[in-house]
Amino acid sequence: MGYVEEMLAGGETVMHRTRRHRIVLLRSVAGPLTLVVLGGLMAGLFGLERWEGRLTGAWVGVGLAAFGFLFALPAWLRWRSEIYLVTDRRVIQVEGVVRKQALDSSLAKVNDVRLSQSLAGRLLGYGTLEIITASETGINRLDDLPRPIAFKKAMMAAAEAFAGRTTGPREPAAPPPAAEPPPAARSVADRLAELDDLRRRGLVSSEEFRAKRLEILEEI
């Protein structure tokens, strides 16, 4: 089990994994690789020549190649050991060959994500991602990140899924209150009795009584 796998908690799943762009490695090993190529050419050319100092020239070439290789190897190991991870709980940055260092950003504390790309970064496909969190560290900066947009999408998708798991499912909305049933229609007999009662109590005149009674009877 590797160092990164040992850092993961039980049930934690890696959603996205990458390391710094190869341009970082190229910057570090450009000089040493030049020495390796130059030393190899010297060793080859002087080894084919037939003069007294050919062995010295060949050995100088071998020495330059070995010197360049010894400088390129640590740079390659540093690049190889720096890893960026997005899990379903956090963003992890691991670096260091012998002495390891890890920086975590919990998805629950991520407030914002800021992406910046230079012209060269857009052409070659790398950029810098700044994860702004509510933790004490404040900003977790991921430099020279390959395919930074894909990394950002993976992180935001993981953060959204994490928020959904922590808040739980939404409670169903309460059904709207049932409408009150309309009042039952009164019968013709009840309406005529009520109208006759109003006439006896003198609340309607004889003309109003006859007109209203006729109107009720016409509804039958």
PDB file of N, CA, C and O in Angstrom, residues 53-101:
ATOM      1  N   GLY A  53      44.607  11.312 -26.812  1.00  0.00           N
ATOM      2  CA  GLY A  53      43.722  11.802 -25.753  1.00  0.00           C
ATOM      3  C   GLY A  53      42.279  11.367 -25.897  1.00  0.00           C
ATOM      4  O   GLY A  53      41.394  11.906 -25.214  1.00  0.00           O
ATOM      5  N   ARG A  54      42.024  10.382 -26.764  1.00  0.00           N
ATOM      6  CA  ARG A  54      40.634  10.004 -27.009  1.00  0.00           C
ATOM      7  C   ARG A  54      39.965   9.428 -25.766  1.00  0.00           C
ATOM      8  O   ARG A  54      38.785   9.662 -25.512  1.00  0.00           O
ATOM      9  N   LEU A  55      40.726   8.635 -24.976  1.00  0.00           N
ATOM     10  CA  LEU A  55      40.119   8.041 -23.783  1.00  0.00           C
ATOM     11  C   LEU A  55      39.762   9.107 -22.751  1.00  0.00           C
ATOM     12  O   LEU A  55      38.721   9.025 -22.081  1.00  0.00           O
ATOM     13  N   THR A  56      40.637  10.111 -22.648  1.00  0.00           N
ATOM     14  CA  THR A  56      40.341  11.206 -21.703  1.00  0.00           C
ATOM     15  C   THR A  56      39.066  11.931 -22.106  1.00  0.00           C
ATOM     16  O   THR A  56      38.192  12.215 -21.278  1.00  0.00           O
ATOM     17  N   GLY A  57      38.942  12.249 -23.396  1.00  0.00           N
ATOM     18  CA  GLY A  57      37.736  12.924 -23.882  1.00  0.00           C
ATOM     19  C   GLY A  57      36.489  12.079 -23.676  1.00  0.00           C
ATOM     20  O   GLY A  57      35.422  12.598 -23.316  1.00  0.00           O
ATOM     21  N   ALA A  58      36.636  10.747 -23.919  1.00  0.00           N
ATOM     22  CA  ALA A  58      35.496   9.871 -23.735  1.00  0.00           C
ATOM     23  C   ALA A  58      35.072   9.818 -22.276  1.00  0.00           C
ATOM     24  O   ALA A  58      33.876   9.860 -21.963  1.00  0.00           O
ATOM     25  N   TRP A  59      36.047   9.742 -21.393  1.00  0.00           N
ATOM     26  CA  TRP A  59      35.719   9.698 -19.966  1.00  0.00           C
ATOM     27  C   TRP A  59      35.128  11.032 -19.476  1.00  0.00           C
ATOM     28  O   TRP A  59      34.268  11.045 -18.608  1.00  0.00           O
ATOM     29  N   VAL A  60      35.577  12.129 -20.044  1.00  0.00           N
ATOM     30  CA  VAL A  60      34.965  13.421 -19.696  1.00  0.00           C
ATOM     31  C   VAL A  60      33.499  13.433 -20.119  1.00  0.00           C
ATOM     32  O   VAL A  60      32.618  13.907 -19.401  1.00  0.00           O
ATOM     33  N   GLY A  61      33.236  12.895 -21.311  1.00  0.00           N
ATOM     34  CA  GLY A  61      31.858  12.814 -21.764  1.00  0.00           C
ATOM     35  C   GLY A  61      31.008  11.942 -20.855  1.00  0.00           C
ATOM     36  O   GLY A  61      29.866  12.283 -20.518  1.00  0.00           O
ATOM     37  N   VAL A  62      31.545  10.783 -20.451  1.00  0.00           N
ATOM     38  CA  VAL A  62      30.814   9.903 -19.536  1.00  0.00           C
ATOM     39  C   VAL A  62      30.556  10.604 -18.206  1.00  0.00           C
ATOM     40  O   VAL A  62      29.472  10.494 -17.613  1.00  0.00           O
ATOM     41  N   GLY A  63      31.574  11.341 -17.741  1.00  0.00           N
ATOM     42  CA  GLY A  63      31.406  12.064 -16.475  1.00  0.00           C
ATOM     43  C   GLY A  63      30.327  13.127 -16.558  1.00  0.00           C
ATOM     44  O   GLY A  63      29.512  13.277 -15.639  1.00  0.00           O
ATOM     45  N   LEU A  64      30.297  13.862 -17.691  1.00  0.00           N
ATOM     46  CA  LEU A  64      29.247  14.875 -17.859  1.00  0.00           C
ATOM     47  C   LEU A  64      27.858  14.224 -17.898  1.00  0.00           C
ATOM     48  O   LEU A  64      26.906  14.735 -17.308  1.00  0.00           O
ATOM     49  N   ALA A  65      27.758  13.122 -18.607  1.00  0.00           N
ATOM     50  CA  ALA A  65      26.475  12.425 -18.689  1.00  0.00           C
ATOM     51  C   ALA A  65      26.030  11.940 -17.314  1.00  0.00           C
ATOM     52  O   ALA A  65      24.855  12.060 -16.939  1.00  0.00           O
ATOM     53  N   ALA A  66      26.968  11.368 -16.560  1.00  0.00           N
ATOM     54  CA  ALA A  66      26.629  10.880 -15.222  1.00  0.00           C
ATOM     55  C   ALA A  66      26.252  12.038 -14.304  1.00  0.00           C
ATOM     56  O   ALA A  66      25.324  11.938 -13.493  1.00  0.00           O
ATOM     57  N   PHE A  67      26.977  13.154 -14.419  1.00  0.00           N
ATOM     58  CA  PHE A  67      26.688  14.333 -13.595  1.00  0.00           C
ATOM     59  C   PHE A  67      25.284  14.867 -13.891  1.00  0.00           C
ATOM     60  O   PHE A  67      24.516  15.183 -12.974  1.00  0.00           O
ATOM     61  N   GLY A  68      24.957  14.957 -15.187  1.00  0.00           N
ATOM     62  CA  GLY A  68      23.628  15.422 -15.559  1.00  0.00           C
ATOM     63  C   GLY A  68      22.541  14.475 -15.088  1.00  0.00           C
ATOM     64  O   GLY A  68      21.476  14.906 -14.624  1.00  0.00           O
ATOM     65  N   PHE A  69      22.797  13.172 -15.180  1.00  0.00           N
ATOM     66  CA  PHE A  69      21.806  12.184 -14.725  1.00  0.00           C
ATOM     67  C   PHE A  69      21.567  12.290 -13.226  1.00  0.00           C
ATOM     68  O   PHE A  69      20.428  12.195 -12.762  1.00  0.00           O
ATOM     69  N   LEU A  70      22.633  12.486 -12.452  1.00  0.00           N
ATOM     70  CA  LEU A  70      22.498  12.587 -10.994  1.00  0.00           C
ATOM     71  C   LEU A  70      21.689  13.818 -10.590  1.00  0.00           C
ATOM     72  O   LEU A  70      21.038  13.826  -9.542  1.00  0.00           O
ATOM     73  N   PHE A  71      21.732  14.858 -11.408  1.00  0.00           N
ATOM     74  CA  PHE A  71      20.930  16.048 -11.112  1.00  0.00           C
ATOM     75  C   PHE A  71      19.496  15.893 -11.605  1.00  0.00           C
ATOM     76  O   PHE A  71      18.564  16.453 -11.010  1.00  0.00           O
ATOM     77  N   ALA A  72      19.303  15.153 -12.691  1.00  0.00           N
ATOM     78  CA  ALA A  72      17.963  14.987 -13.245  1.00  0.00           C
ATOM     79  C   ALA A  72      17.133  14.017 -12.415  1.00  0.00           C
ATOM     80  O   ALA A  72      15.907  14.188 -12.303  1.00  0.00           O
ATOM     81  N   LEU A  73      17.767  13.012 -11.823  1.00  0.00           N
ATOM     82  CA  LEU A  73      17.020  12.001 -11.080  1.00  0.00           C
ATOM     83  C   LEU A  73      16.254  12.579  -9.887  1.00  0.00           C
ATOM     84  O   LEU A  73      15.057  12.287  -9.732  1.00  0.00           O
ATOM     85  N   PRO A  74      16.870  13.403  -9.021  1.00  0.00           N
ATOM     86  CA  PRO A  74      16.087  13.977  -7.910  1.00  0.00           C
ATOM     87  C   PRO A  74      14.911  14.834  -8.380  1.00  0.00           C
ATOM     88  O   PRO A  74      13.839  14.818  -7.769  1.00  0.00           O
ATOM     89  N   ALA A  75      15.122  15.581  -9.478  1.00  0.00           N
ATOM     90  CA  ALA A  75      14.028  16.407  -9.996  1.00  0.00           C
ATOM     91  C   ALA A  75      12.870  15.531 -10.462  1.00  0.00           C
ATOM     92  O   ALA A  75      11.699  15.844 -10.242  1.00  0.00           O
ATOM     93  N   TRP A  76      13.195  14.421 -11.100  1.00  0.00           N
ATOM     94  CA  TRP A  76      12.149  13.501 -11.550  1.00  0.00           C
ATOM     95  C   TRP A  76      11.422  12.879 -10.370  1.00  0.00           C
ATOM     96  O   TRP A  76      10.199  12.734 -10.387  1.00  0.00           O
ATOM     97  N   LEU A  77      12.174  12.517  -9.312  1.00  0.00           N
ATOM     98  CA  LEU A  77      11.555  11.918  -8.132  1.00  0.00           C
ATOM     99  C   LEU A  77      10.636  12.918  -7.435  1.00  0.00           C
ATOM    100  O   LEU A  77       9.557  12.546  -6.960  1.00  0.00           O
ATOM    101  N   ARG A  78      11.053  14.184  -7.357  1.00  0.00           N
ATOM    102  CA  ARG A  78      10.194  15.203  -6.723  1.00  0.00           C
ATOM    103  C   ARG A  78       8.916  15.381  -7.513  1.00  0.00           C
ATOM    104  O   ARG A  78       7.828  15.487  -6.951  1.00  0.00           O
ATOM    105  N   TRP A  79       9.035  15.433  -8.840  1.00  0.00           N
ATOM    106  CA  TRP A  79       7.835  15.582  -9.677  1.00  0.00           C
ATOM    107  C   TRP A  79       6.938  14.361  -9.540  1.00  0.00           C
ATOM    108  O   TRP A  79       5.718  14.486  -9.473  1.00  0.00           O
ATOM    109  N   ARG A  80       7.532  13.203  -9.494  1.00  0.00           N
ATOM    110  CA  ARG A  80       6.765  11.961  -9.419  1.00  0.00           C
ATOM    111  C   ARG A  80       6.024  11.833  -8.090  1.00  0.00           C
ATOM    112  O   ARG A  80       4.937  11.259  -8.024  1.00  0.00           O
ATOM    113  N   SER A  81       6.581  12.370  -7.029  1.00  0.00           N
ATOM    114  CA  SER A  81       5.998  12.189  -5.698  1.00  0.00           C
ATOM    115  C   SER A  81       4.953  13.240  -5.343  1.00  0.00           C
ATOM    116  O   SER A  81       4.255  13.099  -4.339  1.00  0.00           O
ATOM    117  N   GLU A  82       4.831  14.299  -6.150  1.00  0.00           N
ATOM    118  CA  GLU A  82       3.829  15.341  -5.854  1.00  0.00           C
ATOM    119  C   GLU A  82       2.524  14.971  -6.534  1.00  0.00           C
ATOM    120  O   GLU A  82       2.443  14.913  -7.768  1.00  0.00           O
ATOM    121  N   ILE A  83       1.499  14.729  -5.743  1.00  0.00           N
ATOM    122  CA  ILE A  83       0.227  14.202  -6.240  1.00  0.00           C
ATOM    123  C   ILE A  83      -0.921  15.076  -5.737  1.00  0.00           C
ATOM    124  O   ILE A  83      -0.913  15.525  -4.585  1.00  0.00           O
ATOM    125  N   TYR A  84      -1.901  15.291  -6.596  1.00  0.00           N
ATOM    126  CA  TYR A  84      -3.115  16.010  -6.243  1.00  0.00           C
ATOM    127  C   TYR A  84      -4.287  15.033  -6.326  1.00  0.00           C
ATOM    128  O   TYR A  84      -4.462  14.338  -7.332  1.00  0.00           O
ATOM    129  N   LEU A  85      -5.105  15.009  -5.282  1.00  0.00           N
ATOM    130  CA  LEU A  85      -6.237  14.083  -5.223  1.00  0.00           C
ATOM    131  C   LEU A  85      -7.523  14.829  -4.907  1.00  0.00           C
ATOM    132  O   LEU A  85      -7.524  15.785  -4.130  1.00  0.00           O
ATOM    133  N   VAL A  86      -8.605  14.356  -5.505  1.00  0.00           N
ATOM    134  CA  VAL A  86      -9.955  14.760  -5.101  1.00  0.00           C
ATOM    135  C   VAL A  86     -10.667  13.494  -4.657  1.00  0.00           C
ATOM    136  O   VAL A  86     -10.825  12.551  -5.445  1.00  0.00           O
ATOM    137  N   THR A  87     -11.070  13.442  -3.397  1.00  0.00           N
ATOM    138  CA  THR A  87     -11.845  12.313  -2.896  1.00  0.00           C
ATOM    139  C   THR A  87     -13.276  12.768  -2.656  1.00  0.00           C
ATOM    140  O   THR A  87     -13.621  13.930  -2.895  1.00  0.00           O
ATOM    141  N   ASP A  88     -14.099  11.866  -2.183  1.00  0.00           N
ATOM    142  CA  ASP A  88     -15.485  12.234  -1.896  1.00  0.00           C
ATOM    143  C   ASP A  88     -15.626  12.998  -0.585  1.00  0.00           C
ATOM    144  O   ASP A  88     -16.746  13.308  -0.172  1.00  0.00           O
ATOM    145  N   ARG A  89     -14.461  13.336   0.048  1.00  0.00           N
ATOM    146  CA  ARG A  89     -14.514  14.087   1.307  1.00  0.00           C
ATOM    147  C   ARG A  89     -13.606  15.314   1.320  1.00  0.00           C
ATOM    148  O   ARG A  89     -13.878  16.268   2.036  1.00  0.00           O
ATOM    149  N   ARG A  90     -12.525  15.322   0.528  1.00  0.00           N
ATOM    150  CA  ARG A  90     -11.535  16.388   0.643  1.00  0.00           C
ATOM    151  C   ARG A  90     -10.667  16.456  -0.614  1.00  0.00           C
ATOM    152  O   ARG A  90     -10.727  15.596  -1.487  1.00  0.00           O
ATOM    153  N   VAL A  91      -9.847  17.525  -0.659  1.00  0.00           N
ATOM    154  CA  VAL A  91      -8.808  17.673  -1.668  1.00  0.00           C
ATOM    155  C   VAL A  91      -7.467  17.511  -0.963  1.00  0.00           C
ATOM    156  O   VAL A  91      -7.224  18.150   0.071  1.00  0.00           O
ATOM    157  N   ILE A  92      -6.590  16.657  -1.498  1.00  0.00           N
ATOM    158  CA  ILE A  92      -5.325  16.321  -0.849  1.00  0.00           C
ATOM    159  C   ILE A  92      -4.183  16.675  -1.782  1.00  0.00           C
ATOM    160  O   ILE A  92      -4.202  16.340  -2.965  1.00  0.00           O
ATOM    161  N   GLN A  93      -3.168  17.356  -1.224  1.00  0.00           N
ATOM    162  CA  GLN A  93      -1.937  17.650  -1.955  1.00  0.00           C
ATOM    163  C   GLN A  93      -0.781  16.993  -1.203  1.00  0.00           C
ATOM    164  O   GLN A  93      -0.531  17.302  -0.030  1.00  0.00           O
ATOM    165  N   VAL A  94      -0.085  16.075  -1.859  1.00  0.00           N
ATOM    166  CA  VAL A  94       1.022  15.335  -1.247  1.00  0.00           C
ATOM    167  C   VAL A  94       2.296  15.661  -2.000  1.00  0.00           C
ATOM    168  O   VAL A  94       2.311  15.681  -3.237  1.00  0.00           O
ATOM    169  N   GLU A  95       3.376  15.922  -1.275  1.00  0.00           N
ATOM    170  CA  GLU A  95       4.667  16.190  -1.894  1.00  0.00           C
ATOM    171  C   GLU A  95       5.774  15.669  -0.998  1.00  0.00           C
ATOM    172  O   GLU A  95       5.560  15.389   0.180  1.00  0.00           O
ATOM    173  N   GLY A  96       6.980  15.552  -1.581  1.00  0.00           N
ATOM    174  CA  GLY A  96       8.136  15.082  -0.832  1.00  0.00           C
ATOM    175  C   GLY A  96       8.510  13.665  -1.212  1.00  0.00           C
ATOM    176  O   GLY A  96       7.642  12.812  -1.379  1.00  0.00           O
ATOM    177  N   VAL A  97       9.820  13.416  -1.360  1.00  0.00           N
ATOM    178  CA  VAL A  97      10.310  12.086  -1.717  1.00  0.00           C
ATOM    179  C   VAL A  97      10.512  11.249  -0.472  1.00  0.00           C
ATOM    180  O   VAL A  97       9.942  10.175  -0.312  1.00  0.00           O
ATOM    181  N   VAL A  98      11.374  11.727   0.436  1.00  0.00           N
ATOM    182  CA  VAL A  98      11.634  11.018   1.690  1.00  0.00           C
ATOM    183  C   VAL A  98      10.796  11.619   2.814  1.00  0.00           C
ATOM    184  O   VAL A  98      10.087  10.916   3.525  1.00  0.00           O
ATOM    185  N   ARG A  99      10.865  12.908   2.927  1.00  0.00           N
ATOM    186  CA  ARG A  99      10.078  13.623   3.940  1.00  0.00           C
ATOM    187  C   ARG A  99       8.762  14.069   3.295  1.00  0.00           C
ATOM    188  O   ARG A  99       8.723  14.998   2.502  1.00  0.00           O
ATOM    189  N   LYS A 100       7.698  13.395   3.632  1.00  0.00           N
ATOM    190  CA  LYS A 100       6.402  13.653   3.032  1.00  0.00           C
ATOM    191  C   LYS A 100       5.693  14.818   3.723  1.00  0.00           C
ATOM    192  O   LYS A 100       5.836  15.032   4.920  1.00  0.00           O
ATOM    193  N   GLN A 101       4.916  15.531   2.932  1.00  0.00           N
ATOM    194  CA  GLN A 101       4.079  16.609   3.455  1.00  0.00           C
ATOM    195  C   GLN A 101       2.739  16.558   2.741  1.00  0.00           C
ATOM    196  O   GLN A 101       2.688  16.443   1.513  1.00  0.00           O
TER     197      GLN A 101
END
